[in-house]
Short mmCIF file of C-alpha atoms in Angstrom, two decimals:
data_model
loop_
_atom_site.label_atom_id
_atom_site.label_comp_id
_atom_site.label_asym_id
_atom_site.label_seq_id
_atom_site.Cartn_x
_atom_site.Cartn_y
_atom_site.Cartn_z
CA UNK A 1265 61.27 142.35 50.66
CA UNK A 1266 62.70 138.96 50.79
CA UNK A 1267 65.44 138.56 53.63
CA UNK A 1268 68.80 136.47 52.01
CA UNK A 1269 70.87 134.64 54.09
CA UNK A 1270 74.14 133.83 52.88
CA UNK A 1271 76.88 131.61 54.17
CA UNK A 1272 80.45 134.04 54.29
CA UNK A 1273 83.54 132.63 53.65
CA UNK A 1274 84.83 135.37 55.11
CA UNK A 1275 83.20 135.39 58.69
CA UNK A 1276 82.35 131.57 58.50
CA UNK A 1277 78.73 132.05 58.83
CA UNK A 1278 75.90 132.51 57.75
CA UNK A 1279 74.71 136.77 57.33
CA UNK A 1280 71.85 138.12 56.20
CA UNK A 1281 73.09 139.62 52.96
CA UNK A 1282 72.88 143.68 52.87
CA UNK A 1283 73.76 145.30 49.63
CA UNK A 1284 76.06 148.06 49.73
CA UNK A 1285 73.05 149.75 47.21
CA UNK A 1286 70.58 147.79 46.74
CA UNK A 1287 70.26 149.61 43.38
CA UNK A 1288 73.28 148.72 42.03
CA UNK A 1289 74.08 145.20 43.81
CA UNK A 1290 77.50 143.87 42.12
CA UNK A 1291 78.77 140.30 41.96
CA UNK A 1292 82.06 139.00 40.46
CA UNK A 1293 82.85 135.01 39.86
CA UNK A 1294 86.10 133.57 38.56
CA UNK A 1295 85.37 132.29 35.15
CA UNK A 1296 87.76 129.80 33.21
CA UNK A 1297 90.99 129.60 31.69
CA UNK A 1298 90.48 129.04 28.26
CA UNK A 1299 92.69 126.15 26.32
CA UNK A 1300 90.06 123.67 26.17
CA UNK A 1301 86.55 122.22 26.38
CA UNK A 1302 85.20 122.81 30.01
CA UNK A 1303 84.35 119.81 32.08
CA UNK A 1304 81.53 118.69 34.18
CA UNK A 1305 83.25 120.26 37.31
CA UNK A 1306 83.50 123.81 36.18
CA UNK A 1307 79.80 124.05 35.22
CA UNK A 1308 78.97 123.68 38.87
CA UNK A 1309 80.02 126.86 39.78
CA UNK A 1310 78.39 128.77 36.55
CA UNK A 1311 74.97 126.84 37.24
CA UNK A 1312 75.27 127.65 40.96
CA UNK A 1313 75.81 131.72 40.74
CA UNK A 1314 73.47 131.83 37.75
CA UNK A 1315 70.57 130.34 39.87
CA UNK A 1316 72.05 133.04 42.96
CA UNK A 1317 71.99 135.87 40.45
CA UNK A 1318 68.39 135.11 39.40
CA UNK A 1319 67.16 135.57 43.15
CA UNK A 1320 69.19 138.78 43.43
CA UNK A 1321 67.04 140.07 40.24
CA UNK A 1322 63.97 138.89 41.70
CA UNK A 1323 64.11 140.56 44.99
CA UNK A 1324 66.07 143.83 43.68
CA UNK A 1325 64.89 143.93 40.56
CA UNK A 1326 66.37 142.77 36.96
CA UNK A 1327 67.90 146.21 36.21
CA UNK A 1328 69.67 146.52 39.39
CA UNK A 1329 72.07 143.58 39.87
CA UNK A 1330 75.46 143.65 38.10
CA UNK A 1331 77.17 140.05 37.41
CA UNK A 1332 80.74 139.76 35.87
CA UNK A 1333 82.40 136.25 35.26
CA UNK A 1334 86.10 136.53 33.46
CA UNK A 1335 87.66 134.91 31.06
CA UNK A 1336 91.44 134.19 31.64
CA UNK A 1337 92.88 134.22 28.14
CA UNK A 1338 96.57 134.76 28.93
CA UNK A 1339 98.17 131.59 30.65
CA UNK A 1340 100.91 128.97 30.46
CA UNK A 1341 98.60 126.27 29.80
CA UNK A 1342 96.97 128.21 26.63
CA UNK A 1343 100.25 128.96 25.38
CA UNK A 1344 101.30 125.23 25.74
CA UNK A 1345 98.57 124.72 23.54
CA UNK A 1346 100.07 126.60 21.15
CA UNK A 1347 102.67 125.24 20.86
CA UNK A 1348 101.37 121.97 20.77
CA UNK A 1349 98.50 122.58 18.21
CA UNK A 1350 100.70 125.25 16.27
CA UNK A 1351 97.68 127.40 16.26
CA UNK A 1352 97.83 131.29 17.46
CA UNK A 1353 96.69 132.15 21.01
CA UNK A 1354 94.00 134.83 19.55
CA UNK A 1355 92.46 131.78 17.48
CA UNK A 1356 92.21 129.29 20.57
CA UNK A 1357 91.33 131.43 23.35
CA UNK A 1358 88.16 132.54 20.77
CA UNK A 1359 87.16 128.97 19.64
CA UNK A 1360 87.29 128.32 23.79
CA UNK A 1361 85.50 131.03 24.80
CA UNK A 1362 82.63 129.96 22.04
CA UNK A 1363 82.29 126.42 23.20
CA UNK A 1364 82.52 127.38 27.20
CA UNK A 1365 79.47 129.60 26.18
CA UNK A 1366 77.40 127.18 23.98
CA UNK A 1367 77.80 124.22 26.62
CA UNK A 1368 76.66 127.05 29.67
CA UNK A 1369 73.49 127.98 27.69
CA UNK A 1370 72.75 124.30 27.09
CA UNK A 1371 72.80 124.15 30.58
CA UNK A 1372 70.46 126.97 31.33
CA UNK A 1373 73.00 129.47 32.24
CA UNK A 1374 72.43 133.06 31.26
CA UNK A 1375 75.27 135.19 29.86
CA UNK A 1376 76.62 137.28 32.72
CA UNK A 1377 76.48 141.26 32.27
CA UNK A 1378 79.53 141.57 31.78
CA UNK A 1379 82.00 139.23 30.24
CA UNK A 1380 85.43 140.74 30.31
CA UNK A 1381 88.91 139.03 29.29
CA UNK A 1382 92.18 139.17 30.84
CA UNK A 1383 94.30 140.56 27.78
CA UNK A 1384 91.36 143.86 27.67
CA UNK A 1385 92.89 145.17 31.16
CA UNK A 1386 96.49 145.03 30.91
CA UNK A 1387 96.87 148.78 31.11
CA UNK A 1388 94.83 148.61 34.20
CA UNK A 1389 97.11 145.59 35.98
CA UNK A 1390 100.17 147.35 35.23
CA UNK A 1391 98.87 150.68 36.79
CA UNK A 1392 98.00 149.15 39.79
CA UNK A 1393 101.06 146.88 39.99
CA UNK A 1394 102.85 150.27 39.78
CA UNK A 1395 100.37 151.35 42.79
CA UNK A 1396 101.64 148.59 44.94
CA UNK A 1397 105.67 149.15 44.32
CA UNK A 1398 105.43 152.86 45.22
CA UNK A 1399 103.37 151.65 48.31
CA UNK A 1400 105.83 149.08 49.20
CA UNK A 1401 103.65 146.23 49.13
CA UNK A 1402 104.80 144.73 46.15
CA UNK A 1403 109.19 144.55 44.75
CA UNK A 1404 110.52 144.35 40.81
CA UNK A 1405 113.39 141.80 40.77
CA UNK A 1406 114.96 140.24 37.99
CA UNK A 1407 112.52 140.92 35.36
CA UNK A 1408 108.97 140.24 37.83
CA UNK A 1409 107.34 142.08 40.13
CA UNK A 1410 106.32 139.93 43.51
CA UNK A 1411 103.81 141.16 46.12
CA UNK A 1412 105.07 140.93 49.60
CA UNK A 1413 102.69 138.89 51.89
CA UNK A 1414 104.12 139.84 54.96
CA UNK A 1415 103.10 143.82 54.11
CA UNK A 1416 99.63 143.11 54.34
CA UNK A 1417 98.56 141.88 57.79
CA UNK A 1418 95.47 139.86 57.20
CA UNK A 1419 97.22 137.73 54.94
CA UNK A 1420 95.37 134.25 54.96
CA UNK A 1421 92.20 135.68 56.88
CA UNK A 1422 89.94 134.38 53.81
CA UNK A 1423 91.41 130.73 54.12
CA UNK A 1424 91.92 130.45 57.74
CA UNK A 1425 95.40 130.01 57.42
CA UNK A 1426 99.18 131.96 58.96
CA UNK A 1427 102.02 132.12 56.75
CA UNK A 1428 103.83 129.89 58.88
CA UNK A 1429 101.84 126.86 58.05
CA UNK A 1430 101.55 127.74 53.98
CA UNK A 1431 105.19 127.71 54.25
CA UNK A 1432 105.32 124.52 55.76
CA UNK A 1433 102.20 123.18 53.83
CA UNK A 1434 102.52 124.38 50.37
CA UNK A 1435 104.63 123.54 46.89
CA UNK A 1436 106.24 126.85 46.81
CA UNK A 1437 108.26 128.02 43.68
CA UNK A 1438 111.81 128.96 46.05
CA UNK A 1439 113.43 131.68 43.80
CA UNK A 1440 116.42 133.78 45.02
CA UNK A 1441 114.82 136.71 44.08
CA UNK A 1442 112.16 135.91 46.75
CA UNK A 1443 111.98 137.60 49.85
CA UNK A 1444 109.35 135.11 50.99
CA UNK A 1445 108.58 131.99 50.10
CA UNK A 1446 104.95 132.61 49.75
CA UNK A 1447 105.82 136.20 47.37
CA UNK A 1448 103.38 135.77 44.71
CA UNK A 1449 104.23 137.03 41.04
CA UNK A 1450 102.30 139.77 39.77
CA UNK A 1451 104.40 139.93 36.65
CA UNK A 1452 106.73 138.15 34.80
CA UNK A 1453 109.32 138.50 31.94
CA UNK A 1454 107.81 136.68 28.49
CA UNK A 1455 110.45 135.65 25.47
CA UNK A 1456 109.96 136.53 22.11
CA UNK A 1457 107.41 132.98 21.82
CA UNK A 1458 105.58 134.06 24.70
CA UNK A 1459 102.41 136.60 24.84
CA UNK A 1460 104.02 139.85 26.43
CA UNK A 1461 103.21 143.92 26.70
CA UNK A 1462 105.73 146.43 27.34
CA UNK A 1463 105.93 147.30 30.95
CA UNK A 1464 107.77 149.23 33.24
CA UNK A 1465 109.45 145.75 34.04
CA UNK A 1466 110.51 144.78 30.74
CA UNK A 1467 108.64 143.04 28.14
CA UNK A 1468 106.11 140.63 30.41
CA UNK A 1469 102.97 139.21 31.26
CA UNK A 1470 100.42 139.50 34.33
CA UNK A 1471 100.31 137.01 36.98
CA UNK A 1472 97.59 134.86 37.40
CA UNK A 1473 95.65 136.66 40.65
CA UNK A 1474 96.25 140.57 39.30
CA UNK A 1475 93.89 140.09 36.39
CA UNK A 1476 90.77 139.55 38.65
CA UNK A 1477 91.43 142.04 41.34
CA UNK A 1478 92.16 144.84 37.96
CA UNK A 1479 89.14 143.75 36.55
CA UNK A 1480 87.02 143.39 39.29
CA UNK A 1481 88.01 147.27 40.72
CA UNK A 1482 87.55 148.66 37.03
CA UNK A 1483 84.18 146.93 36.73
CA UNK A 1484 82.82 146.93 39.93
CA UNK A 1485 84.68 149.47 42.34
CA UNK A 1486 86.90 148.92 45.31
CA UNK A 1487 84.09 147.79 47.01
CA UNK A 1488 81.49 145.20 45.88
CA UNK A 1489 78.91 142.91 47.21
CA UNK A 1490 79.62 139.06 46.16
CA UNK A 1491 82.98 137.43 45.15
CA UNK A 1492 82.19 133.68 44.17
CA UNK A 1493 83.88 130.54 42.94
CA UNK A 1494 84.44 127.29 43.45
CA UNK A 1495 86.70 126.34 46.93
CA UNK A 1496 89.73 125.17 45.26
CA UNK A 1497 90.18 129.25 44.60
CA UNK A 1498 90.22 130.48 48.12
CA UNK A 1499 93.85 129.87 48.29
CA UNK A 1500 95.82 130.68 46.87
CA UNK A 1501 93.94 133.03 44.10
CA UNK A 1502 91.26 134.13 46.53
CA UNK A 1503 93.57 134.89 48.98
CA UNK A 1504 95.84 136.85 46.97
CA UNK A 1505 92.85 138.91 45.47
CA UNK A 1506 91.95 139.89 48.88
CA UNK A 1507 95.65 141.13 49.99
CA UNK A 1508 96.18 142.79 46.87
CA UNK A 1509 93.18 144.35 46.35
CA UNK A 1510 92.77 146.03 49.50
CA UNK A 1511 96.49 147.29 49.57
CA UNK A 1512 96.09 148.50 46.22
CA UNK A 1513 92.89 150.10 46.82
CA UNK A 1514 92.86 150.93 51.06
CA UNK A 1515 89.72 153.30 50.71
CA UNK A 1516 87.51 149.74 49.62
CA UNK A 1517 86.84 146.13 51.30
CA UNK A 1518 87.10 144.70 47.81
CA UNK A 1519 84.23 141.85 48.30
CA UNK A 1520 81.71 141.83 51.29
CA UNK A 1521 80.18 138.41 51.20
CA UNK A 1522 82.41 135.54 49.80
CA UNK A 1523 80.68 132.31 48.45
CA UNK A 1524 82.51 129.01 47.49
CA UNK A 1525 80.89 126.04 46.01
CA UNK A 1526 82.28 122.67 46.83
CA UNK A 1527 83.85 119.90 44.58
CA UNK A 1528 82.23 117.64 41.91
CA UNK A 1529 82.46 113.52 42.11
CA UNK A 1530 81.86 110.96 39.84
CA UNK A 1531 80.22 107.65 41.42
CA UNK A 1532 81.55 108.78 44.57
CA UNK A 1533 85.66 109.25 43.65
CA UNK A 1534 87.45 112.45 42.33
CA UNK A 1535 86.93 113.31 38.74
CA UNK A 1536 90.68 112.34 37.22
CA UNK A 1537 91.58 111.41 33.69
CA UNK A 1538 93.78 108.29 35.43
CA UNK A 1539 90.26 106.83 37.02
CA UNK A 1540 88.61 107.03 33.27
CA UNK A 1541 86.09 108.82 35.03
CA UNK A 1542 86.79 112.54 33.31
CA UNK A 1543 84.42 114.13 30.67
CA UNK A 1544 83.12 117.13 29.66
CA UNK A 1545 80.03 118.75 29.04
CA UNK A 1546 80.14 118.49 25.90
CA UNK A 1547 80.68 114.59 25.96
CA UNK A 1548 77.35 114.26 27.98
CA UNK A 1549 75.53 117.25 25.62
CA UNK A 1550 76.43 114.62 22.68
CA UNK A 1551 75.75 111.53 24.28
CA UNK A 1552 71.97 112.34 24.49
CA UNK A 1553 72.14 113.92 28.07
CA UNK A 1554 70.14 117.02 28.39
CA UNK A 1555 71.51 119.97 29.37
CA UNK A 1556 68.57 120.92 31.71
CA UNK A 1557 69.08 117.27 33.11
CA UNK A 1558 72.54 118.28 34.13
CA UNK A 1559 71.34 121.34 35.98
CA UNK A 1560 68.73 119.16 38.00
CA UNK A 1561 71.98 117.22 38.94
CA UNK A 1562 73.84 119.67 40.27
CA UNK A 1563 71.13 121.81 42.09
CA UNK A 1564 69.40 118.78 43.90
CA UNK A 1565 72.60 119.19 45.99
CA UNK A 1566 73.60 122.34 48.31
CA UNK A 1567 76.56 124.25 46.94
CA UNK A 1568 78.36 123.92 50.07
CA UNK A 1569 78.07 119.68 50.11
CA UNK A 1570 80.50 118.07 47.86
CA UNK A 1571 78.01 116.98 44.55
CA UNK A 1572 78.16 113.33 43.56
CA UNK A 1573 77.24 112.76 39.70
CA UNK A 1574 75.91 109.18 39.69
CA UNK A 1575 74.29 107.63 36.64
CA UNK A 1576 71.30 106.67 38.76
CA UNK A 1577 71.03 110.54 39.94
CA UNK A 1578 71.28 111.26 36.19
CA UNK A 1579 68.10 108.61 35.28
CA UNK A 1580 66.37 109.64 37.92
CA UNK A 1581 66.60 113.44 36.88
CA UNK A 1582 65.48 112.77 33.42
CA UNK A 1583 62.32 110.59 34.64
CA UNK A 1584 61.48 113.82 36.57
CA UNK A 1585 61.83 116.48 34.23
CA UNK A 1586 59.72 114.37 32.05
CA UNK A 1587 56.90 114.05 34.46
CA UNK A 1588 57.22 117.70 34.96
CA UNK A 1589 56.95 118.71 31.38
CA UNK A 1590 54.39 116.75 30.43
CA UNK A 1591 52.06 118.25 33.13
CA UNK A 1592 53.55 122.00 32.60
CA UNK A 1593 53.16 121.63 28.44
CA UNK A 1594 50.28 124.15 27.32
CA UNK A 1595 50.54 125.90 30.49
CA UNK A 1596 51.15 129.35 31.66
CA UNK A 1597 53.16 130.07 33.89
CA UNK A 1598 51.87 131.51 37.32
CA UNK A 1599 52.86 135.16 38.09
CA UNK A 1600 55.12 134.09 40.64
CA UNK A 1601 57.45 131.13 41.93
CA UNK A 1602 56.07 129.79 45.23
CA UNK A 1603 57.01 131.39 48.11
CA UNK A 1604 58.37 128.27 49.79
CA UNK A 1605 60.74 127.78 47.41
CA UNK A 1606 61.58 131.31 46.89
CA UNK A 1607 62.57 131.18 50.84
CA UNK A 1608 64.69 128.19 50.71
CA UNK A 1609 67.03 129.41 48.01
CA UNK A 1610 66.78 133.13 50.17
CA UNK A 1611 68.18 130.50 52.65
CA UNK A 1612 72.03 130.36 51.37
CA UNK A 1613 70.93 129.46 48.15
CA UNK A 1614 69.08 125.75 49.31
CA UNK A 1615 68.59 124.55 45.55
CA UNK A 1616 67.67 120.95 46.88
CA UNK A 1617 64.96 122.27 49.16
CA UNK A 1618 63.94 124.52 46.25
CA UNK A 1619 63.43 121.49 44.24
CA UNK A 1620 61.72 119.27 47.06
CA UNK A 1621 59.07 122.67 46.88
CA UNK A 1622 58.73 121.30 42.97
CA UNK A 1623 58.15 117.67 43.89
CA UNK A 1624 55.22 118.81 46.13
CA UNK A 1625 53.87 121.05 43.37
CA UNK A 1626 53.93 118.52 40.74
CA UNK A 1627 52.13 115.90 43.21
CA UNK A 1628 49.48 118.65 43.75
CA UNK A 1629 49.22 119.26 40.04
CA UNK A 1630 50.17 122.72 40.83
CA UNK A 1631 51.38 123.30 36.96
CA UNK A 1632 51.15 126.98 36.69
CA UNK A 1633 53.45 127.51 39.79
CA UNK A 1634 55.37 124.61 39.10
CA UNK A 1635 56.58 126.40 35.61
CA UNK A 1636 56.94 129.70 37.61
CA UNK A 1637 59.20 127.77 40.01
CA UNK A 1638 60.93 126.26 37.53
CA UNK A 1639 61.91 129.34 35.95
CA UNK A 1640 63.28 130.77 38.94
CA UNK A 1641 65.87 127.51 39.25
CA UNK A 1642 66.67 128.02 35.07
CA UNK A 1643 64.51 124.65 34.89
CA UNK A 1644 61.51 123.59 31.98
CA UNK A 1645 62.50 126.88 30.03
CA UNK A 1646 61.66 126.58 26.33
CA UNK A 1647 64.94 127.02 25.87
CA UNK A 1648 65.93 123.82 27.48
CA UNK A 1649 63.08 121.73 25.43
CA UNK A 1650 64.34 118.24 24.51
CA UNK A 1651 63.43 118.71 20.72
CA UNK A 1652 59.93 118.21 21.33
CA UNK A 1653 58.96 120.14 18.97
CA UNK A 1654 61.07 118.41 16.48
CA UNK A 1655 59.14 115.16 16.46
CA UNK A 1656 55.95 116.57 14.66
CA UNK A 1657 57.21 116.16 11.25
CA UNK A 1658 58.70 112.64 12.41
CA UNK A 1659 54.73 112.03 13.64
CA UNK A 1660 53.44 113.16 10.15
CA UNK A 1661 55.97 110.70 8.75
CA UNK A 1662 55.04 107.87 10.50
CA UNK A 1663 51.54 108.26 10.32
CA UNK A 1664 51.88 108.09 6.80
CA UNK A 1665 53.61 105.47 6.60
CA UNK A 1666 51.68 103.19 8.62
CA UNK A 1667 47.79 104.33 7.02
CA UNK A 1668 49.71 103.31 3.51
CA UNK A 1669 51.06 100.13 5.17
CA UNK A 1670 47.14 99.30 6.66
CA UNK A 1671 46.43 99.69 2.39
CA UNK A 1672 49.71 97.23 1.36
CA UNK A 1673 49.76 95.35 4.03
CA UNK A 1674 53.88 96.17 3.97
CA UNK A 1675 55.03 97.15 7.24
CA UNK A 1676 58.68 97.19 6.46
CA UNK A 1677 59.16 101.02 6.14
CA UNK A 1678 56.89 101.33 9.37
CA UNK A 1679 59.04 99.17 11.51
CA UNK A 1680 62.35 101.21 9.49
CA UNK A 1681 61.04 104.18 10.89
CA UNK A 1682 60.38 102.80 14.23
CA UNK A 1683 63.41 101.36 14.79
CA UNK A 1684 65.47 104.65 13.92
CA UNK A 1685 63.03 106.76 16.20
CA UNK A 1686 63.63 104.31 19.26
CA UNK A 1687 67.56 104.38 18.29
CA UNK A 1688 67.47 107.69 18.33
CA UNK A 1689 65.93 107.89 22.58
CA UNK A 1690 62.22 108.66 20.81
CA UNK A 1691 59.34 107.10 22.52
CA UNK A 1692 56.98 105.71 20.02
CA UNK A 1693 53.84 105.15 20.74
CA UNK A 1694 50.71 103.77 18.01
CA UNK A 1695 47.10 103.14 18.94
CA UNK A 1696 43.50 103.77 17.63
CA UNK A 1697 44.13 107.31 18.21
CA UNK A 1698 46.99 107.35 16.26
CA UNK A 1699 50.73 107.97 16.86
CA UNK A 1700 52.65 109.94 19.77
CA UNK A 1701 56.16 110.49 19.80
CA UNK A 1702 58.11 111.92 23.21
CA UNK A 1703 61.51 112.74 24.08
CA UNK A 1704 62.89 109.98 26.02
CA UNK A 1705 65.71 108.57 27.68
CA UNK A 1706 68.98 109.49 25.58
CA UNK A 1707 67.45 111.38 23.36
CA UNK A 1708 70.09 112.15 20.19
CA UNK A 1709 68.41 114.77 17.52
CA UNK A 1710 71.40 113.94 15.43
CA UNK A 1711 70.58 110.36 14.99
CA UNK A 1712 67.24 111.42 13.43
CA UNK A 1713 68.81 113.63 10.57
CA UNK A 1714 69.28 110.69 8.26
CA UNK A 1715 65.07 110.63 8.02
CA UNK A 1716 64.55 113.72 6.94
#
C-alpha cells in the first residue's frame, strides 16, 4: 500500500498519515458562507482537498473514504444581503449554494459525500451547547451563551499561540457580559428581522464555530481523520473547533491530522477589491478561461506555498493543456497513474511535482499514462473538454461555405465565418486537406451561438 505523508498543523510536521480505519477514513473541510459568488481564493482550498481526497480513494479504495465540506447558510453577512437585496434568506443561500457548485465542477471538483448546511443541525448545536453549560465550559449571559477559553487547557495549541498574546494581539468584541476577552459566542439572541430558533436561551442563532464542530461529530464521530481549510481558519475558527469539540465530546480527539492551504495572490499582491485586482470564478469561467486551466494554476504550486495567479502562469497553462490534449485525444487511458507521480502527491500532497511527472510523460509521448495521470490530478477529464466537440458542426459549416465560394468565387461569407470563429478563441485552420478547427486561447462558446 502506498505510504502518505502529511504535513500536521497540529504537530508541525510532517506524519505518515494512519487512518483511524482504514475502512472508513473520514475527512471534514470548511466550506463557504453563502451570500455571494465565490472568488478565485476560495477555490484553492476545494481544488486542493478534492485532488487529496482522490489519493485517499485510490490507496483505500473509492467506497471507503468519507468527505464532508459545509455550507454556512446562517450569517450576518447573508442576512445583510437581505436586507440589501430585499430577497428572503432561503432564496439566496439556494441560488449561492447553486453557483458555488457549478463554478467547483467547472473546475474539476467532485461533489463531496456529504454536503450538509448549517440551518439542518440546529437541534444538534443547541444540544451540545447545553453539553458544555452543564460541564462548565461554556456560561448563558444576557441572551448568549459564551464558551470559556480558559476551561479548556490547550487553548491555542492548533495556532501556536497563549491567551495572553491573543489578548494583546487580537480585535476582540469587549462585552460586559464577558468573562474573558477572548469568550467566544456560541449563541446569540436574533430580533424579530433576524433568522432565529427557539432555544433554551431565548429566541437565537448559532455562533459561527459551533456549526462545524455539531456537524462534524454528527457526521463523522468525535474522532476523525482529516480537518482541512485554508490558514486564515486556524484561528480563530479552527481553534475554537478544537476547544469545543473536545470539551464537548472528552471520549474523542475531534481531528487527527490538520491540513491548511496557504493564501492566493494576484501578480504578486493580495487579492482586494481596492487594488482592482478581485474577481471571481465565474468572471474568469466567462471571460474564456477554462476551468481545467484554473486547476493547472493552482496545483503547479504546493498547498503550503502562498499561490501567485499571474496572467503569464495562466497562458502558459493553457499552451500546456493543449499540447496535452492533443496527444491524449483518441486515447485510452492506462490502468494506472504513474507511480512517480502517485508518490509525490503521497508526499504531502506535492501537486507541482505531480505535474513535473506529466511534463516528462508528455515529452516521452507516454499518452496512455499521461491521461491516467491526469485523472488522478482532476486534469484532461471529458468533463473539462474545451467544447471540442462543439466545433464539428462549425467545421461542416465552413467547409461548405468555402467549396461553394471555390464555385462563386465569393468569399465574403467564408471570411464572415472566419472572423466570428477567431473572435470567438477558435483556431482556424484551411488547407488541401480541408478545414480544422481547435479550441484556442480564450475560447468563448457563447460568442459562437449567433452562427448556429
Amino acid at each position: 500500500m502506498v505510504e502518505i505523508k502529511l504535513h500536521n498543523t497540529k504537530t508541525r510536521q510532517k506524519e505518515v498519515f494512519t487512518p483511524i480505519n482504514p475502512e472508513n477514513v473520514r475527512m471534514y473541510v470548511c466550506g463557504p458562507t453563502v451570500y455571494d459568488r465565490a472568488h478565485l481564493g476560495n477555490a484553492r482550498p476545494v481544488i486542493v482537498f478534492d485532488v487529496l481526497q482522490r489519493l485517499l480513494r485510490l490507496v483505500y479504495g473509492a467506497e471507503q473514504v468519507t468527505y464532508v465540506r459545509n455550507f454556512t447558510d446562517v450569517d450576518d453577512k447573508i442576512n445583510a444581503r437581505a436586507a440589501e437585496t430585499d430577497r428572503s434568506i432561503g432564496d439566496i443561500c439556494d441560488e449561492t449554494i447553486g453557483w458555488f457548485l457549478d463554478d467547483m465542477r467547472a473546475v474539476g471538483a467532485a461533489d463531496p459525500d456529504k454536503m450538509p448546511r448549517a440551518t439542518e443541525f440546529i437541534p444538534q448545536m443547541i444540544t451540545m451547547i447545553e453539553g458544555l453549560i452543564e460541564s462548565g465550559h461554556a456560561y448563558a449571559a444576557e441572551g448568549h451563551v459564551l464558551f470559556a477559553v480558559e476551561s479548556y487547557k490547550n487553548y491555542g495549541a492548533l495556532s501556536g499561540r497563549s491567551i495572553d498574546d491573543m489578548i494583546a494581539g487580537a480585535r476582540v468584541e469587549v462585552a460586559p457580559y464577558k468573562r474573558n476577552p477572548m469568550d467566544f459566542v456560541l449563541w446569540k439572541p436574533s430580533d424579530a428581522k433576524t433568522p432565529g430558533w427557539e432555544s433554551p436561551w431565548g429566541y437565537g442563532r448559532p455562533g459561527w464555530h459551533i456549526e462545524c464542530s455539531a456537524m462534524a461529530y454528527e457526521l463523522l464521530g468525535a474522532s476523525f481523520d482529516i480537518h482541512g481549510g485554508g490558514n486564515d481558519l486556524m484561528f480563530p475558527h479552527h481553534e475554537n473547533e478544537v476547544a469545543q469539540s473536545c470539551c464537548a465530546h472528552p471520549e474523542g480527539e475531534f481531528a487527527n491530522v490538520w491540513l491548511h492551504n496557504e493564501m492566493l495572490q494576484v501578480e504578486g499582491k493580495k487579492m482586494s477589491k481596492s487594488l482592482g485586482n478581485f474577481f471571481t470564478v465565474r468572471d474568469l469561467l466567462d471571460q474564456g478561461v477554462a476551468g481545467e486551466v484554473i486547476r493547472f494554476v493552482m496545483l503547479s504550486t504546493h498547498y503550503r506555498k502562498p499561490m501567485d495567479w499571474t496572467e503569464k502562469k495562466r497562458s502558459e497553462a493553457e499552451t500546456t493543456l493543449r499540447k496535452w490534449r492533443a496527444l491524449t485525444a483518441g486515447i485510452d487511458p492506462a490502468a494506472n497513474a504513474a507511480p512517480e507521480a502517485i508518490a509525490a502527491l503521497a508526499d504531502d500532497l506535492n501537486t507541482a511535482g505531480a505535474i513535473t511527472v506529466m511534463h516528462k510523460l508528455a515529452s516521452e509521448g507516454a499518452a496512455a499514462e499521461l491521461l491516467a495521470t491526469g485523472a488522478l490530478l482532476g486534469l484532461l477529464g471529458d468533463d473539462l473538454a474545451w467544447g471540442q466537440a462543439d466545433l464539428s458542426s462549425f467545421e461542416v459549416m465552413l467547409t461548405d461555405a468555402r467549396a461553394k465560394a471555390m464555385e462563386t468565387k465569393d468569399f465574403s461569407e467564408v471570411d464572415r465565418l472566419k472572423t466570428a470563429l477567431l473572435d470567438a478563441g477558435v483556431e482556424v485552420q484551411m488547407s488541401r486537406e480541408g478545414v480544422k478547427l481547435a479550441v484556442g486561447a480564450g475560447f468563448d462558446a457563447a460568442k459562437l451561438e449567433a452562427l448556429q
